């Protein structure tokens, strides 16, 4: 049986290797919104926006939102998503606990092979711990899991607006649901050329501010809910010891998905295909770690109050 100092050295080595592997893990979702859908789209938060010529495929769902589904909302994906969370928290959590306990005892997952820590078993154990560390980071970053969006609507171009109608549950467009608020009528809104110019400008300014970690600028450009998600992601980057620098953002193509009014608030969802320089660096040494995607398709939803500017209220991944 290995001595106590040997066991401690082995534990320290395993944890150091796992931490280094986790740091070197891909951070392709580091840019704002790159890790999944977030934010609120008023009463349409859990409905997929119509596809467009810019992004004709299915779009990703809203995964983090302060807006709650209406009581009668039918979301068949929610049960499956919850089952997945329980699987990750139970089975994988149990494996993680067993692996760490085994490491502390000097055997680890290879303990069943005669009680000796073989080289292959050691490598397997390190890789598994690193994988579980990455999974845990992703889980806590997305702990406010939303529900998958419903099936998409027919393609829609900038020239027109989708038919609207009916009553929808009231929401607070500037940051989360209002629970039992009175339903607000949904009416179409005309989006003008200067509005599209504002959307393009917001795309560039928000990406740039995020790359600078300029929270004050983000607060001028997005709703409090979206700023809270940006701050959460920036804290996660800091915990990993990295910084995500974004530059050279250029809109390549964009068109309107839908625009509507709920009470005094106006919403507009636009599909945008854009290029950017997305890079990740170690915070302490400034060593270049990796490049992120250099082109993206996303649906950005903006909201404005009467007389106010357009503020980013949601991001969803396009295809």
mmCIF file of C-alpha atoms in Angstrom:
data_model
loop_
_atom_site.group_PDB
_atom_site.id
_atom_site.type_symbol
_atom_site.label_atom_id
_atom_site.label_comp_id
_atom_site.label_asym_id
_atom_site.label_seq_id
_atom_site.Cartn_x
_atom_site.Cartn_y
_atom_site.Cartn_z
ATOM 1 C CA UNK A 1 0.000 0.000 0.000
ATOM 2 C CA UNK A 2 1.364 3.432 -0.974
ATOM 3 C CA UNK A 3 2.491 5.718 1.820
ATOM 4 C CA UNK A 4 0.450 8.737 2.848
ATOM 5 C CA UNK A 5 2.849 11.275 1.215
ATOM 6 C CA UNK A 6 2.695 9.305 -2.030
ATOM 7 C CA UNK A 7 -1.094 9.372 -1.994
ATOM 8 C CA UNK A 8 -1.097 13.125 -1.410
ATOM 9 C CA UNK A 9 1.354 13.692 -4.263
ATOM 10 C CA UNK A 10 -0.833 11.618 -6.551
ATOM 11 C CA UNK A 11 -3.968 13.584 -5.622
ATOM 12 C CA UNK A 12 -2.172 16.901 -6.201
ATOM 13 C CA UNK A 13 -0.903 15.681 -9.588
ATOM 14 C CA UNK A 14 -4.367 14.507 -10.664
ATOM 15 C CA UNK A 15 -6.041 17.765 -9.675
ATOM 16 C CA UNK A 16 -3.376 19.874 -11.359
ATOM 17 C CA UNK A 17 -3.647 17.905 -14.591
ATOM 18 C CA UNK A 18 -7.453 18.040 -14.514
ATOM 19 C CA UNK A 19 -7.390 21.803 -13.976
ATOM 20 C CA UNK A 20 -4.964 22.329 -16.845
ATOM 21 C CA UNK A 21 -7.073 20.184 -19.168
ATOM 22 C CA UNK A 22 -10.201 22.109 -18.180
ATOM 23 C CA UNK A 23 -8.447 25.417 -18.883
ATOM 24 C CA UNK A 24 -7.370 24.179 -22.303
ATOM 25 C CA UNK A 25 -10.885 23.029 -23.159
ATOM 26 C CA UNK A 26 -12.551 24.670 -26.156
ATOM 27 C CA UNK A 27 -14.268 27.946 -25.353
ATOM 28 C CA UNK A 28 -16.128 28.334 -28.632
ATOM 29 C CA UNK A 29 -19.173 29.546 -26.715
ATOM 30 C CA UNK A 30 -17.278 32.371 -25.030
ATOM 31 C CA UNK A 31 -18.660 35.245 -27.126
ATOM 32 C CA UNK A 32 -21.961 36.793 -25.978
ATOM 33 C CA UNK A 33 -24.780 34.373 -26.718
ATOM 34 C CA UNK A 34 -22.422 31.750 -28.153
ATOM 35 C CA UNK A 35 -23.176 29.309 -25.335
ATOM 36 C CA UNK A 36 -26.907 29.071 -26.083
ATOM 37 C CA UNK A 37 -30.125 31.061 -26.216
ATOM 38 C CA UNK A 38 -30.711 33.621 -23.494
ATOM 39 C CA UNK A 39 -33.050 36.462 -22.635
ATOM 40 C CA UNK A 40 -36.731 37.253 -23.133
ATOM 41 C CA UNK A 41 -38.919 37.923 -26.170
ATOM 42 C CA UNK A 42 -42.023 39.059 -24.354
ATOM 43 C CA UNK A 43 -44.898 36.633 -24.799
ATOM 44 C CA UNK A 44 -42.966 34.973 -27.653
ATOM 45 C CA UNK A 45 -40.056 33.862 -25.469
ATOM 46 C CA UNK A 46 -40.875 30.183 -25.863
ATOM 47 C CA UNK A 47 -42.009 30.378 -29.484
ATOM 48 C CA UNK A 48 -39.486 30.047 -32.280
ATOM 49 C CA UNK A 49 -39.126 33.191 -34.408
ATOM 50 C CA UNK A 50 -39.876 32.722 -38.115
ATOM 51 C CA UNK A 51 -36.865 31.660 -40.159
ATOM 52 C CA UNK A 52 -35.493 34.053 -42.767
ATOM 53 C CA UNK A 53 -33.334 34.081 -45.884
ATOM 54 C CA UNK A 54 -30.347 34.838 -43.645
ATOM 55 C CA UNK A 55 -31.017 31.846 -41.368
ATOM 56 C CA UNK A 56 -33.445 29.420 -43.053
ATOM 57 C CA UNK A 57 -32.799 26.495 -40.699
ATOM 58 C CA UNK A 58 -34.136 25.766 -37.244
ATOM 59 C CA UNK A 59 -32.873 28.087 -34.533
ATOM 60 C CA UNK A 60 -31.704 27.237 -31.050
ATOM 61 C CA UNK A 61 -34.091 27.578 -28.097
ATOM 62 C CA UNK A 62 -34.034 30.087 -25.267
ATOM 63 C CA UNK A 63 -32.170 28.298 -22.475
ATOM 64 C CA UNK A 64 -31.830 31.065 -19.900
ATOM 65 C CA UNK A 65 -34.743 33.404 -19.291
ATOM 66 C CA UNK A 66 -36.438 35.264 -16.467
ATOM 67 C CA UNK A 67 -39.758 34.907 -18.283
ATOM 68 C CA UNK A 68 -41.836 31.954 -17.131
ATOM 69 C CA UNK A 69 -44.068 29.960 -19.510
ATOM 70 C CA UNK A 70 -47.779 30.612 -19.203
ATOM 71 C CA UNK A 71 -49.667 28.032 -17.074
ATOM 72 C CA UNK A 72 -51.104 26.242 -20.096
ATOM 73 C CA UNK A 73 -47.939 26.305 -22.173
ATOM 74 C CA UNK A 74 -47.252 22.956 -23.801
ATOM 75 C CA UNK A 75 -43.543 22.227 -23.865
ATOM 76 C CA UNK A 76 -42.853 18.523 -24.529
ATOM 77 C CA UNK A 77 -39.101 19.018 -24.365
ATOM 78 C CA UNK A 78 -39.103 20.160 -20.764
ATOM 79 C CA UNK A 79 -39.562 16.708 -19.211
ATOM 80 C CA UNK A 80 -36.765 15.257 -21.308
ATOM 81 C CA UNK A 81 -34.521 18.176 -20.385
ATOM 82 C CA UNK A 82 -35.214 17.667 -16.699
ATOM 83 C CA UNK A 83 -34.491 13.960 -17.020
ATOM 84 C CA UNK A 84 -31.175 14.886 -18.605
ATOM 85 C CA UNK A 85 -30.332 17.186 -15.708
ATOM 86 C CA UNK A 86 -31.105 14.442 -13.193
ATOM 87 C CA UNK A 87 -28.939 12.002 -15.160
ATOM 88 C CA UNK A 88 -26.018 14.419 -15.157
ATOM 89 C CA UNK A 89 -26.464 15.312 -11.495
ATOM 90 C CA UNK A 90 -26.958 11.733 -10.318
ATOM 91 C CA UNK A 91 -25.065 9.253 -12.455
ATOM 92 C CA UNK A 92 -22.165 11.482 -13.498
ATOM 93 C CA UNK A 93 -22.068 13.063 -10.048
ATOM 94 C CA UNK A 94 -21.819 9.616 -8.504
ATOM 95 C CA UNK A 95 -19.001 8.675 -10.860
ATOM 96 C CA UNK A 96 -17.195 11.893 -10.010
ATOM 97 C CA UNK A 97 -17.566 11.211 -6.295
ATOM 98 C CA UNK A 98 -16.400 7.619 -6.719
ATOM 99 C CA UNK A 99 -13.411 8.681 -8.809
ATOM 100 C CA UNK A 100 -12.274 11.362 -6.383
ATOM 101 C CA UNK A 101 -12.770 9.048 -3.442
ATOM 102 C CA UNK A 102 -10.740 6.389 -5.214
ATOM 103 C CA UNK A 103 -8.009 8.895 -5.918
ATOM 104 C CA UNK A 104 -7.895 9.885 -2.259
ATOM 105 C CA UNK A 105 -7.584 6.226 -1.318
ATOM 106 C CA UNK A 106 -4.766 5.744 -3.797
ATOM 107 C CA UNK A 107 -6.695 3.452 -6.140
ATOM 108 C CA UNK A 108 -9.134 5.474 -8.233
ATOM 109 C CA UNK A 109 -11.115 3.859 -11.036
ATOM 110 C CA UNK A 110 -8.286 1.398 -11.605
ATOM 111 C CA UNK A 111 -8.608 0.033 -8.117
ATOM 112 C CA UNK A 112 -10.541 -2.971 -9.368
ATOM 113 C CA UNK A 113 -7.533 -4.085 -11.438
ATOM 114 C CA UNK A 114 -5.720 -5.664 -8.542
ATOM 115 C CA UNK A 115 -5.389 -2.477 -6.501
ATOM 116 C CA UNK A 116 -2.546 -1.018 -8.585
ATOM 117 C CA UNK A 117 -2.759 2.331 -10.376
ATOM 118 C CA UNK A 118 -1.708 1.342 -13.882
ATOM 119 C CA UNK A 119 -0.582 3.981 -16.318
ATOM 120 C CA UNK A 120 -3.605 3.429 -18.563
ATOM 121 C CA UNK A 121 -5.943 3.658 -15.608
ATOM 122 C CA UNK A 122 -4.263 6.886 -14.506
ATOM 123 C CA UNK A 123 -4.675 8.493 -17.936
ATOM 124 C CA UNK A 124 -8.327 7.385 -18.097
ATOM 125 C CA UNK A 125 -8.957 8.808 -14.636
ATOM 126 C CA UNK A 126 -7.380 12.176 -15.468
ATOM 127 C CA UNK A 127 -9.348 12.468 -18.699
ATOM 128 C CA UNK A 128 -12.634 11.583 -17.000
ATOM 129 C CA UNK A 129 -12.091 14.051 -14.171
ATOM 130 C CA UNK A 130 -11.263 16.805 -16.658
ATOM 131 C CA UNK A 131 -14.366 15.985 -18.670
ATOM 132 C CA UNK A 132 -16.556 16.089 -15.571
ATOM 133 C CA UNK A 133 -15.027 19.393 -14.476
ATOM 134 C CA UNK A 134 -15.944 20.894 -17.854
ATOM 135 C CA UNK A 135 -19.444 19.450 -17.625
ATOM 136 C CA UNK A 136 -19.879 20.908 -14.143
ATOM 137 C CA UNK A 137 -18.760 24.362 -15.339
ATOM 138 C CA UNK A 138 -21.267 24.237 -18.200
ATOM 139 C CA UNK A 139 -24.022 23.049 -15.849
ATOM 140 C CA UNK A 140 -23.588 25.905 -13.403
ATOM 141 C CA UNK A 141 -23.356 28.438 -16.239
ATOM 142 C CA UNK A 142 -26.669 27.200 -17.541
ATOM 143 C CA UNK A 143 -28.379 26.453 -14.268
ATOM 144 C CA UNK A 144 -31.343 28.584 -15.272
ATOM 145 C CA UNK A 145 -32.322 26.137 -17.980
ATOM 146 C CA UNK A 146 -35.167 27.220 -20.186
ATOM 147 C CA UNK A 147 -37.346 25.145 -22.467
ATOM 148 C CA UNK A 148 -36.772 24.279 -26.118
ATOM 149 C CA UNK A 149 -38.603 26.465 -28.545
ATOM 150 C CA UNK A 150 -41.559 25.179 -30.512
ATOM 151 C CA UNK A 151 -41.324 24.290 -34.157
ATOM 152 C CA UNK A 152 -40.338 27.122 -36.485
ATOM 153 C CA UNK A 153 -42.680 29.023 -38.744
ATOM 154 C CA UNK A 154 -42.518 29.528 -42.481
ATOM 155 C CA UNK A 155 -39.629 31.592 -43.924
ATOM 156 C CA UNK A 156 -40.133 35.330 -43.739
ATOM 157 C CA UNK A 157 -38.285 38.151 -45.434
ATOM 158 C CA UNK A 158 -37.661 41.749 -44.418
ATOM 159 C CA UNK A 159 -40.338 43.137 -46.727
ATOM 160 C CA UNK A 160 -43.358 41.942 -44.742
ATOM 161 C CA UNK A 161 -44.565 40.966 -41.299
ATOM 162 C CA UNK A 162 -45.977 37.640 -40.094
ATOM 163 C CA UNK A 163 -49.650 37.575 -39.183
ATOM 164 C CA UNK A 164 -50.232 38.410 -35.550
ATOM 165 C CA UNK A 165 -53.237 38.149 -33.331
ATOM 166 C CA UNK A 166 -54.720 36.789 -30.177
ATOM 167 C CA UNK A 167 -53.871 37.491 -26.605
ATOM 168 C CA UNK A 168 -50.639 36.500 -24.917
ATOM 169 C CA UNK A 169 -49.509 36.405 -21.293
ATOM 170 C CA UNK A 170 -48.160 39.743 -20.112
ATOM 171 C CA UNK A 171 -44.446 40.045 -19.431
ATOM 172 C CA UNK A 172 -41.995 42.649 -18.331
ATOM 173 C CA UNK A 173 -39.957 43.295 -21.489
ATOM 174 C CA UNK A 174 -37.126 44.923 -19.567
ATOM 175 C CA UNK A 175 -36.312 41.965 -17.385
ATOM 176 C CA UNK A 176 -38.412 38.902 -16.662
ATOM 177 C CA UNK A 177 -41.970 37.729 -16.366
ATOM 178 C CA UNK A 178 -44.708 39.354 -14.373
ATOM 179 C CA UNK A 179 -46.360 36.122 -13.294
ATOM 180 C CA UNK A 180 -50.113 36.704 -13.321
ATOM 181 C CA UNK A 181 -50.061 40.002 -15.232
ATOM 182 C CA UNK A 182 -53.011 40.873 -17.457
ATOM 183 C CA UNK A 183 -52.576 39.603 -21.054
ATOM 184 C CA UNK A 184 -51.438 42.222 -23.543
ATOM 185 C CA UNK A 185 -52.643 42.358 -27.168
ATOM 186 C CA UNK A 186 -49.973 41.650 -29.755
ATOM 187 C CA UNK A 187 -49.921 44.009 -32.743
ATOM 188 C CA UNK A 188 -47.563 44.242 -35.747
ATOM 189 C CA UNK A 189 -44.899 46.937 -35.861
ATOM 190 C CA UNK A 190 -43.260 48.509 -38.898
ATOM 191 C CA UNK A 191 -39.454 48.493 -38.739
ATOM 192 C CA UNK A 192 -37.804 51.368 -40.601
ATOM 193 C CA UNK A 193 -34.361 51.557 -42.284
ATOM 194 C CA UNK A 194 -32.933 53.590 -39.406
ATOM 195 C CA UNK A 195 -34.005 50.781 -37.048
ATOM 196 C CA UNK A 196 -31.931 48.279 -39.021
ATOM 197 C CA UNK A 197 -28.992 50.650 -38.787
ATOM 198 C CA UNK A 198 -29.471 50.714 -35.016
ATOM 199 C CA UNK A 199 -29.512 46.891 -34.897
ATOM 200 C CA UNK A 200 -26.261 46.662 -36.862
ATOM 201 C CA UNK A 201 -24.653 49.278 -34.640
ATOM 202 C CA UNK A 202 -25.767 47.383 -31.512
ATOM 203 C CA UNK A 203 -24.270 44.151 -32.873
ATOM 204 C CA UNK A 204 -20.874 45.777 -33.226
ATOM 205 C CA UNK A 205 -20.982 47.740 -29.992
ATOM 206 C CA UNK A 206 -22.188 44.847 -27.819
ATOM 207 C CA UNK A 207 -19.578 42.425 -29.167
ATOM 208 C CA UNK A 208 -16.863 45.025 -28.702
ATOM 209 C CA UNK A 209 -17.984 45.943 -25.163
ATOM 210 C CA UNK A 210 -18.109 42.266 -24.196
ATOM 211 C CA UNK A 211 -14.572 41.758 -25.486
ATOM 212 C CA UNK A 212 -13.420 44.725 -23.374
ATOM 213 C CA UNK A 213 -15.439 43.430 -20.391
ATOM 214 C CA UNK A 214 -17.044 46.881 -20.310
ATOM 215 C CA UNK A 215 -20.156 46.199 -18.223
ATOM 216 C CA UNK A 216 -21.105 49.885 -18.092
ATOM 217 C CA UNK A 217 -21.348 49.967 -21.898
ATOM 218 C CA UNK A 218 -23.347 46.730 -21.931
ATOM 219 C CA UNK A 219 -25.857 48.289 -19.523
ATOM 220 C CA UNK A 220 -26.501 51.056 -22.040
ATOM 221 C CA UNK A 221 -27.076 48.578 -24.864
ATOM 222 C CA UNK A 222 -29.034 45.682 -23.339
ATOM 223 C CA UNK A 223 -31.790 44.934 -20.853
ATOM 224 C CA UNK A 224 -30.845 44.269 -17.205
ATOM 225 C CA UNK A 225 -31.635 40.590 -17.757
ATOM 226 C CA UNK A 226 -29.189 40.288 -20.656
ATOM 227 C CA UNK A 227 -26.530 42.214 -18.750
ATOM 228 C CA UNK A 228 -26.883 39.741 -15.866
ATOM 229 C CA UNK A 229 -26.125 36.858 -18.257
ATOM 230 C CA UNK A 230 -23.163 38.700 -19.758
ATOM 231 C CA UNK A 231 -21.782 39.336 -16.279
ATOM 232 C CA UNK A 232 -22.296 35.681 -15.368
ATOM 233 C CA UNK A 233 -20.359 34.557 -18.452
ATOM 234 C CA UNK A 234 -17.584 37.067 -17.820
ATOM 235 C CA UNK A 235 -17.252 35.769 -14.249
ATOM 236 C CA UNK A 236 -17.002 32.240 -15.629
ATOM 237 C CA UNK A 237 -14.200 33.368 -17.949
ATOM 238 C CA UNK A 238 -12.416 34.977 -15.009
ATOM 239 C CA UNK A 239 -12.771 31.766 -12.991
ATOM 240 C CA UNK A 240 -11.124 29.872 -15.842
ATOM 241 C CA UNK A 241 -8.367 32.444 -15.956
ATOM 242 C CA UNK A 242 -9.121 33.513 -19.529
ATOM 243 C CA UNK A 243 -10.369 36.587 -21.354
ATOM 244 C CA UNK A 244 -12.437 36.561 -24.563
ATOM 245 C CA UNK A 245 -11.356 39.339 -26.940
ATOM 246 C CA UNK A 246 -13.651 40.180 -29.831
ATOM 247 C CA UNK A 247 -12.897 42.577 -32.671
ATOM 248 C CA UNK A 248 -13.517 43.255 -36.375
ATOM 249 C CA UNK A 249 -17.263 42.580 -36.135
ATOM 250 C CA UNK A 250 -18.936 43.005 -39.520
ATOM 251 C CA UNK A 251 -22.539 42.343 -40.489
ATOM 252 C CA UNK A 252 -22.605 40.238 -43.668
ATOM 253 C CA UNK A 253 -26.355 39.736 -44.046
ATOM 254 C CA UNK A 254 -29.454 40.492 -42.035
ATOM 255 C CA UNK A 255 -33.229 40.541 -42.280
ATOM 256 C CA UNK A 256 -36.316 40.862 -40.142
ATOM 257 C CA UNK A 257 -37.900 37.781 -38.627
ATOM 258 C CA UNK A 258 -40.821 39.455 -36.842
ATOM 259 C CA UNK A 259 -41.770 42.703 -35.132
ATOM 260 C CA UNK A 260 -44.652 43.303 -32.749
ATOM 261 C CA UNK A 261 -45.992 45.444 -29.931
ATOM 262 C CA UNK A 262 -47.130 44.306 -26.484
ATOM 263 C CA UNK A 263 -48.676 47.146 -24.538
ATOM 264 C CA UNK A 264 -46.298 50.107 -24.800
ATOM 265 C CA UNK A 265 -43.225 47.966 -25.617
ATOM 266 C CA UNK A 266 -42.108 47.230 -29.179
ATOM 267 C CA UNK A 267 -40.124 44.103 -30.064
ATOM 268 C CA UNK A 268 -38.130 43.219 -33.170
ATOM 269 C CA UNK A 269 -36.315 39.951 -33.877
ATOM 270 C CA UNK A 270 -33.703 40.042 -36.630
ATOM 271 C CA UNK A 271 -31.537 37.298 -38.129
ATOM 272 C CA UNK A 272 -27.914 38.328 -38.589
ATOM 273 C CA UNK A 273 -24.955 36.600 -40.205
ATOM 274 C CA UNK A 274 -21.741 38.296 -39.190
ATOM 275 C CA UNK A 275 -17.994 37.811 -39.153
ATOM 276 C CA UNK A 276 -15.735 38.575 -36.222
ATOM 277 C CA UNK A 277 -12.349 37.939 -34.732
ATOM 278 C CA UNK A 278 -13.038 35.813 -31.658
ATOM 279 C CA UNK A 279 -9.958 34.911 -29.594
ATOM 280 C CA UNK A 280 -9.310 33.570 -26.092
ATOM 281 C CA UNK A 281 -6.216 34.468 -24.064
ATOM 282 C CA UNK A 282 -4.889 33.460 -20.679
ATOM 283 C CA UNK A 283 -5.623 36.353 -18.360
ATOM 284 C CA UNK A 284 -2.335 36.265 -16.418
ATOM 285 C CA UNK A 285 0.184 35.574 -19.186
ATOM 286 C CA UNK A 286 -1.698 36.936 -22.216
ATOM 287 C CA UNK A 287 -0.881 33.647 -23.966
ATOM 288 C CA UNK A 288 -3.164 32.939 -26.918
ATOM 289 C CA UNK A 289 -5.276 29.863 -26.099
ATOM 290 C CA UNK A 290 -7.541 29.465 -29.104
ATOM 291 C CA UNK A 291 -9.656 30.996 -31.801
ATOM 292 C CA UNK A 292 -13.421 30.876 -31.650
ATOM 293 C CA UNK A 293 -15.781 30.807 -34.638
ATOM 294 C CA UNK A 294 -15.015 33.495 -37.174
ATOM 295 C CA UNK A 295 -18.575 33.644 -38.524
ATOM 296 C CA UNK A 296 -21.926 33.269 -36.777
ATOM 297 C CA UNK A 297 -25.661 33.238 -37.462
ATOM 298 C CA UNK A 298 -27.843 34.479 -34.650
ATOM 299 C CA UNK A 299 -31.329 35.840 -33.966
ATOM 300 C CA UNK A 300 -31.187 39.003 -31.874
ATOM 301 C CA UNK A 301 -34.354 40.394 -30.306
ATOM 302 C CA UNK A 302 -34.535 44.068 -29.377
ATOM 303 C CA UNK A 303 -37.102 45.893 -27.269
ATOM 304 C CA UNK A 304 -37.851 49.583 -26.775
ATOM 305 C CA UNK A 305 -40.194 51.657 -24.700
ATOM 306 C CA UNK A 306 -41.898 54.743 -26.195
ATOM 307 C CA UNK A 307 -39.242 57.331 -26.977
ATOM 308 C CA UNK A 308 -36.422 55.017 -25.855
ATOM 309 C CA UNK A 309 -33.584 53.284 -27.736
ATOM 310 C CA UNK A 310 -33.606 49.665 -28.908
ATOM 311 C CA UNK A 311 -32.088 47.401 -26.234
ATOM 312 C CA UNK A 312 -30.949 43.831 -26.783
ATOM 313 C CA UNK A 313 -33.341 41.500 -24.941
ATOM 314 C CA UNK A 314 -32.526 38.003 -26.315
ATOM 315 C CA UNK A 315 -30.037 36.021 -28.421
ATOM 316 C CA UNK A 316 -30.711 32.675 -30.113
ATOM 317 C CA UNK A 317 -28.419 30.641 -32.342
ATOM 318 C CA UNK A 318 -29.414 30.404 -36.012
ATOM 319 C CA UNK A 319 -28.600 27.834 -38.683
#
